[in-house]
């Protein structure tokens, strides 16, 4: 794109999970630019071993080179000046992670949602169902979005944007129903057993029944059976 590493002026991280911060240390070696993230994610970015102790996902150290200091804190509405009249607005999209951020470029109508928009057929990874659902609704309310750019999905334009939002709503509502049906069928089963049962209904292999996924499904139980998924 006609740039060199020394042109980099800021690294902004959507959240602290390893597949989103793993290269940050390498970028800082090429260009010692400041790193920006939400305050809720700071501790796990600045101390990656602390994150691993709390959330020991497989392959963590293959993904994460090491910690970096967070110099700039982002919050909902923070404006990031990219120069040449281009700005990004940071949008708080919690649920997948407490301090998860999306980024909106109003000049081009491009919305980057990171992992904030659940993708049907993917593993459920979130810590708070209500927050995840409200983040989907928040994405829906961003004005004049021309292109939706999400992790694990191709960029979407036009009617496909609405389809992605409806897909996320259906995904969360369908999972909620499955979790509660399996819970009521076997109320005393252990969290990983419940996870295996739900994954089977999703057509996903039982080896994916990891404690991180189990916590995601536990969020459905914590939200209550009658949680409403409405716009």
mmCIF file of N, CA and C in Angstrom, residues 37-108:
data_model
loop_
_atom_site.group_PDB
_atom_site.id
_atom_site.type_symbol
_atom_site.label_atom_id
_atom_site.label_comp_id
_atom_site.label_asym_id
_atom_site.label_seq_id
_atom_site.Cartn_x
_atom_site.Cartn_y
_atom_site.Cartn_z
ATOM 1 N N UNK A 37 -6.293 0.802 23.635
ATOM 2 C CA UNK A 37 -7.289 -0.232 23.920
ATOM 3 C C UNK A 37 -8.206 0.282 25.030
ATOM 4 N N UNK A 38 -9.311 -0.425 25.232
ATOM 5 C CA UNK A 38 -10.236 -0.082 26.316
ATOM 6 C C UNK A 38 -9.603 -0.440 27.662
ATOM 7 N N UNK A 39 -9.965 0.333 28.699
ATOM 8 C CA UNK A 39 -9.390 0.113 30.033
ATOM 9 C C UNK A 39 -9.647 -1.293 30.550
ATOM 10 N N UNK A 40 -10.799 -1.890 30.189
ATOM 11 C CA UNK A 40 -11.139 -3.236 30.668
ATOM 12 C C UNK A 40 -10.203 -4.298 30.091
ATOM 13 N N UNK A 41 -9.527 -3.989 28.998
ATOM 14 C CA UNK A 41 -8.639 -4.959 28.351
ATOM 15 C C UNK A 41 -7.170 -4.746 28.701
ATOM 16 N N UNK A 42 -6.877 -3.643 29.339
ATOM 17 C CA UNK A 42 -5.491 -3.233 29.550
ATOM 18 C C UNK A 42 -4.658 -4.272 30.313
ATOM 19 N N UNK A 43 -5.205 -4.785 31.402
ATOM 20 C CA UNK A 43 -4.417 -5.683 32.260
ATOM 21 C C UNK A 43 -3.950 -6.913 31.492
ATOM 22 N N UNK A 44 -4.813 -7.470 30.640
ATOM 23 C CA UNK A 44 -4.453 -8.682 29.904
ATOM 24 C C UNK A 44 -3.526 -8.399 28.732
ATOM 25 N N UNK A 45 -3.498 -7.181 28.250
ATOM 26 C CA UNK A 45 -2.578 -6.812 27.172
ATOM 27 C C UNK A 45 -1.191 -6.541 27.737
ATOM 28 N N UNK A 46 -1.159 -5.910 28.908
ATOM 29 C CA UNK A 46 0.128 -5.558 29.518
ATOM 30 C C UNK A 46 0.748 -6.710 30.304
ATOM 31 N N UNK A 47 -0.033 -7.735 30.601
ATOM 32 C CA UNK A 47 0.483 -8.919 31.314
ATOM 33 C C UNK A 47 -0.162 -10.151 30.686
ATOM 34 N N UNK A 48 0.429 -10.643 29.604
ATOM 35 C CA UNK A 48 -0.187 -11.743 28.865
ATOM 36 C C UNK A 48 -0.163 -13.043 29.653
ATOM 37 N N UNK A 49 0.791 -13.201 30.555
ATOM 38 C CA UNK A 49 0.802 -14.408 31.387
ATOM 39 C C UNK A 49 -0.356 -14.397 32.376
ATOM 40 N N UNK A 50 -0.731 -13.223 32.821
ATOM 41 C CA UNK A 50 -1.914 -13.102 33.683
ATOM 42 C C UNK A 50 -3.161 -13.541 32.907
ATOM 43 N N UNK A 51 -3.225 -13.144 31.649
ATOM 44 C CA UNK A 51 -4.351 -13.577 30.830
ATOM 45 C C UNK A 51 -4.357 -15.099 30.677
ATOM 46 N N UNK A 52 -3.197 -15.676 30.393
ATOM 47 C CA UNK A 52 -3.126 -17.124 30.191
ATOM 48 C C UNK A 52 -3.541 -17.880 31.451
ATOM 49 N N UNK A 53 -3.165 -17.352 32.612
ATOM 50 C CA UNK A 53 -3.536 -18.007 33.870
ATOM 51 C C UNK A 53 -5.044 -18.004 34.067
ATOM 52 N N UNK A 54 -5.712 -16.933 33.619
ATOM 53 C CA UNK A 54 -7.153 -16.819 33.781
ATOM 54 C C UNK A 54 -7.927 -17.507 32.655
ATOM 55 N N UNK A 55 -7.305 -17.584 31.465
ATOM 56 C CA UNK A 55 -8.013 -18.067 30.274
ATOM 57 C C UNK A 55 -7.043 -18.906 29.439
ATOM 58 N N UNK A 56 -6.694 -20.094 29.911
ATOM 59 C CA UNK A 56 -5.652 -20.901 29.267
ATOM 60 C C UNK A 56 -6.134 -21.624 28.008
ATOM 61 N N UNK A 57 -6.302 -20.869 26.935
ATOM 62 C CA UNK A 57 -6.768 -21.501 25.708
ATOM 63 C C UNK A 57 -5.622 -22.250 25.033
ATOM 64 N N UNK A 58 -5.911 -23.326 24.283
ATOM 65 C CA UNK A 58 -4.856 -24.069 23.578
ATOM 66 C C UNK A 58 -4.130 -23.177 22.575
ATOM 67 N N UNK A 59 -2.812 -23.327 22.515
ATOM 68 C CA UNK A 59 -2.018 -22.585 21.542
ATOM 69 C C UNK A 59 -1.786 -21.127 21.886
ATOM 70 N N UNK A 60 -2.051 -20.743 23.120
ATOM 71 C CA UNK A 60 -1.940 -19.329 23.509
ATOM 72 C C UNK A 60 -0.563 -18.758 23.181
ATOM 73 N N UNK A 61 0.487 -19.482 23.571
ATOM 74 C CA UNK A 61 1.837 -18.942 23.400
ATOM 75 C C UNK A 61 2.331 -19.044 21.962
ATOM 76 N N UNK A 62 1.663 -19.802 21.139
ATOM 77 C CA UNK A 62 1.969 -19.778 19.710
ATOM 78 C C UNK A 62 1.392 -18.524 19.059
ATOM 79 N N UNK A 63 0.312 -18.019 19.639
ATOM 80 C CA UNK A 63 -0.349 -16.835 19.090
ATOM 81 C C UNK A 63 0.220 -15.527 19.630
ATOM 82 N N UNK A 64 0.603 -15.518 20.900
ATOM 83 C CA UNK A 64 0.972 -14.271 21.568
ATOM 84 C C UNK A 64 2.479 -14.205 21.775
ATOM 85 N N UNK A 65 3.089 -13.197 21.155
ATOM 86 C CA UNK A 65 4.532 -13.036 21.317
ATOM 87 C C UNK A 65 4.886 -12.489 22.690
ATOM 88 N N UNK A 66 4.049 -11.611 23.221
ATOM 89 C CA UNK A 66 4.321 -11.056 24.538
ATOM 90 C C UNK A 66 3.509 -9.800 24.775
ATOM 91 N N UNK A 67 3.690 -9.183 25.955
ATOM 92 C CA UNK A 67 2.888 -8.016 26.340
ATOM 93 C C UNK A 67 3.379 -6.731 25.674
ATOM 94 N N UNK A 68 2.500 -5.747 25.668
ATOM 95 C CA UNK A 68 2.852 -4.383 25.249
ATOM 96 C C UNK A 68 2.154 -3.412 26.194
ATOM 97 N N UNK A 69 2.729 -2.223 26.412
ATOM 98 C CA UNK A 69 2.050 -1.234 27.259
ATOM 99 C C UNK A 69 0.919 -0.551 26.498
ATOM 100 N N UNK A 70 -0.185 -0.330 27.174
ATOM 101 C CA UNK A 70 -1.308 0.418 26.599
ATOM 102 C C UNK A 70 -1.141 1.878 27.016
ATOM 103 N N UNK A 71 -0.880 2.714 26.045
ATOM 104 C CA UNK A 71 -0.584 4.122 26.303
ATOM 105 C C UNK A 71 -1.840 4.982 26.231
ATOM 106 N N UNK A 72 -2.751 4.622 25.340
ATOM 107 C CA UNK A 72 -3.966 5.415 25.158
ATOM 108 C C UNK A 72 -5.183 4.550 25.447
ATOM 109 N N UNK A 73 -6.075 5.063 26.287
ATOM 110 C CA UNK A 73 -7.282 4.324 26.629
ATOM 111 C C UNK A 73 -8.445 4.780 25.749
ATOM 112 N N UNK A 74 -9.166 3.809 25.221
ATOM 113 C CA UNK A 74 -10.317 4.067 24.367
ATOM 114 C C UNK A 74 -11.595 3.886 25.164
ATOM 115 N N UNK A 75 -12.602 4.664 24.836
ATOM 116 C CA UNK A 75 -13.937 4.470 25.395
ATOM 117 C C UNK A 75 -14.940 4.756 24.299
ATOM 118 N N UNK A 76 -16.202 4.495 24.587
ATOM 119 C CA UNK A 76 -17.236 4.708 23.587
ATOM 120 C C UNK A 76 -17.238 6.168 23.138
ATOM 121 N N UNK A 77 -17.109 6.377 21.825
ATOM 122 C CA UNK A 77 -17.112 7.728 21.289
ATOM 123 C C UNK A 77 -15.749 8.340 21.081
ATOM 124 N N UNK A 78 -14.669 7.682 21.517
ATOM 125 C CA UNK A 78 -13.323 8.213 21.293
ATOM 126 C C UNK A 78 -13.071 8.407 19.798
ATOM 127 N N UNK A 79 -12.532 9.571 19.436
ATOM 128 C CA UNK A 79 -12.220 9.876 18.042
ATOM 129 C C UNK A 79 -10.730 9.641 17.792
ATOM 130 N N UNK A 80 -10.421 8.898 16.738
ATOM 131 C CA UNK A 80 -9.050 8.616 16.359
ATOM 132 C C UNK A 80 -8.761 9.319 15.042
ATOM 133 N N UNK A 81 -7.856 10.292 15.077
ATOM 134 C CA UNK A 81 -7.502 11.061 13.890
ATOM 135 C C UNK A 81 -6.426 10.298 13.115
ATOM 136 N N UNK A 82 -6.764 9.830 11.930
ATOM 137 C CA UNK A 82 -5.824 9.071 11.108
ATOM 138 C C UNK A 82 -5.084 9.954 10.107
ATOM 139 N N UNK A 83 -5.356 11.240 10.130
ATOM 140 C CA UNK A 83 -4.697 12.153 9.213
ATOM 141 C C UNK A 83 -5.432 12.266 7.893
ATOM 142 N N UNK A 84 -5.112 13.302 7.143
ATOM 143 C CA UNK A 84 -5.704 13.552 5.828
ATOM 144 C C UNK A 84 -7.237 13.572 5.884
ATOM 145 N N UNK A 85 -7.757 14.085 6.999
ATOM 146 C CA UNK A 85 -9.198 14.229 7.133
ATOM 147 C C UNK A 85 -9.958 12.960 7.425
ATOM 148 N N UNK A 86 -9.270 11.866 7.750
ATOM 149 C CA UNK A 86 -9.923 10.587 8.029
ATOM 150 C C UNK A 86 -9.941 10.345 9.536
ATOM 151 N N UNK A 87 -11.128 10.058 10.063
ATOM 152 C CA UNK A 87 -11.271 9.775 11.483
ATOM 153 C C UNK A 87 -11.980 8.445 11.687
ATOM 154 N N UNK A 88 -11.658 7.787 12.789
ATOM 155 C CA UNK A 88 -12.393 6.617 13.242
ATOM 156 C C UNK A 88 -13.051 6.952 14.566
ATOM 157 N N UNK A 89 -14.255 6.443 14.753
ATOM 158 C CA UNK A 89 -14.928 6.549 16.039
ATOM 159 C C UNK A 89 -14.901 5.190 16.718
ATOM 160 N N UNK A 90 -14.396 5.142 17.943
ATOM 161 C CA UNK A 90 -14.397 3.898 18.711
ATOM 162 C C UNK A 90 -15.792 3.660 19.287
ATOM 163 N N UNK A 91 -16.262 2.416 19.180
ATOM 164 C CA UNK A 91 -17.594 2.055 19.659
ATOM 165 C C UNK A 91 -17.452 0.871 20.614
ATOM 166 N N UNK A 92 -17.943 1.043 21.830
ATOM 167 C CA UNK A 92 -17.837 -0.022 22.830
ATOM 168 C C UNK A 92 -18.851 -1.115 22.510
ATOM 169 N N UNK A 93 -18.359 -2.332 22.264
ATOM 170 C CA UNK A 93 -19.206 -3.479 21.923
ATOM 171 C C UNK A 93 -18.870 -4.639 22.856
ATOM 172 N N UNK A 94 -19.258 -4.554 24.129
ATOM 173 C CA UNK A 94 -18.899 -5.604 25.088
ATOM 174 C C UNK A 94 -19.718 -6.873 24.884
ATOM 175 N N UNK A 95 -19.321 -7.887 25.619
ATOM 176 C CA UNK A 95 -19.996 -9.182 25.561
ATOM 177 C C UNK A 95 -18.996 -10.264 25.244
ATOM 178 N N UNK A 96 -18.427 -10.187 24.038
ATOM 179 C CA UNK A 96 -17.359 -11.118 23.675
ATOM 180 C C UNK A 96 -16.177 -10.937 24.626
ATOM 181 N N UNK A 97 -15.916 -9.704 24.978
ATOM 182 C CA UNK A 97 -14.944 -9.328 26.001
ATOM 183 C C UNK A 97 -15.448 -8.034 26.629
ATOM 184 N N UNK A 98 -15.148 -7.786 27.904
ATOM 185 C CA UNK A 98 -15.728 -6.619 28.578
ATOM 186 C C UNK A 98 -15.398 -5.293 27.903
ATOM 187 N N UNK A 99 -14.169 -5.169 27.390
ATOM 188 C CA UNK A 99 -13.752 -3.918 26.774
ATOM 189 C C UNK A 99 -13.648 -3.990 25.266
ATOM 190 N N UNK A 100 -14.402 -4.890 24.649
ATOM 191 C CA UNK A 100 -14.319 -5.041 23.195
ATOM 192 C C UNK A 100 -14.751 -3.745 22.505
ATOM 193 N N UNK A 101 -13.960 -3.329 21.498
ATOM 194 C CA UNK A 101 -14.241 -2.108 20.764
ATOM 195 C C UNK A 101 -14.436 -2.394 19.280
ATOM 196 N N UNK A 102 -15.372 -1.678 18.674
ATOM 197 C CA UNK A 102 -15.493 -1.621 17.225
ATOM 198 C C UNK A 102 -15.009 -0.258 16.763
ATOM 199 N N UNK A 103 -14.824 -0.093 15.455
ATOM 200 C CA UNK A 103 -14.312 1.163 14.916
ATOM 201 C C UNK A 103 -15.089 1.524 13.655
ATOM 202 N N UNK A 104 -15.577 2.765 13.621
ATOM 203 C CA UNK A 104 -16.420 3.212 12.515
ATOM 204 C C UNK A 104 -15.747 4.374 11.794
ATOM 205 N N UNK A 105 -15.666 4.254 10.477
ATOM 206 C CA UNK A 105 -15.124 5.317 9.636
ATOM 207 C C UNK A 105 -16.293 5.988 8.927
ATOM 208 N N UNK A 106 -16.802 7.111 9.448
ATOM 209 C CA UNK A 106 -17.990 7.718 8.846
ATOM 210 C C UNK A 106 -17.764 8.242 7.439
ATOM 211 N N UNK A 107 -16.542 8.652 7.110
ATOM 212 C CA UNK A 107 -16.288 9.196 5.774
ATOM 213 C C UNK A 107 -16.578 8.176 4.687
ATOM 214 N N UNK A 108 -16.309 6.913 4.972
ATOM 215 C CA UNK A 108 -16.528 5.847 3.993
ATOM 216 C C UNK A 108 -17.650 4.905 4.384
#
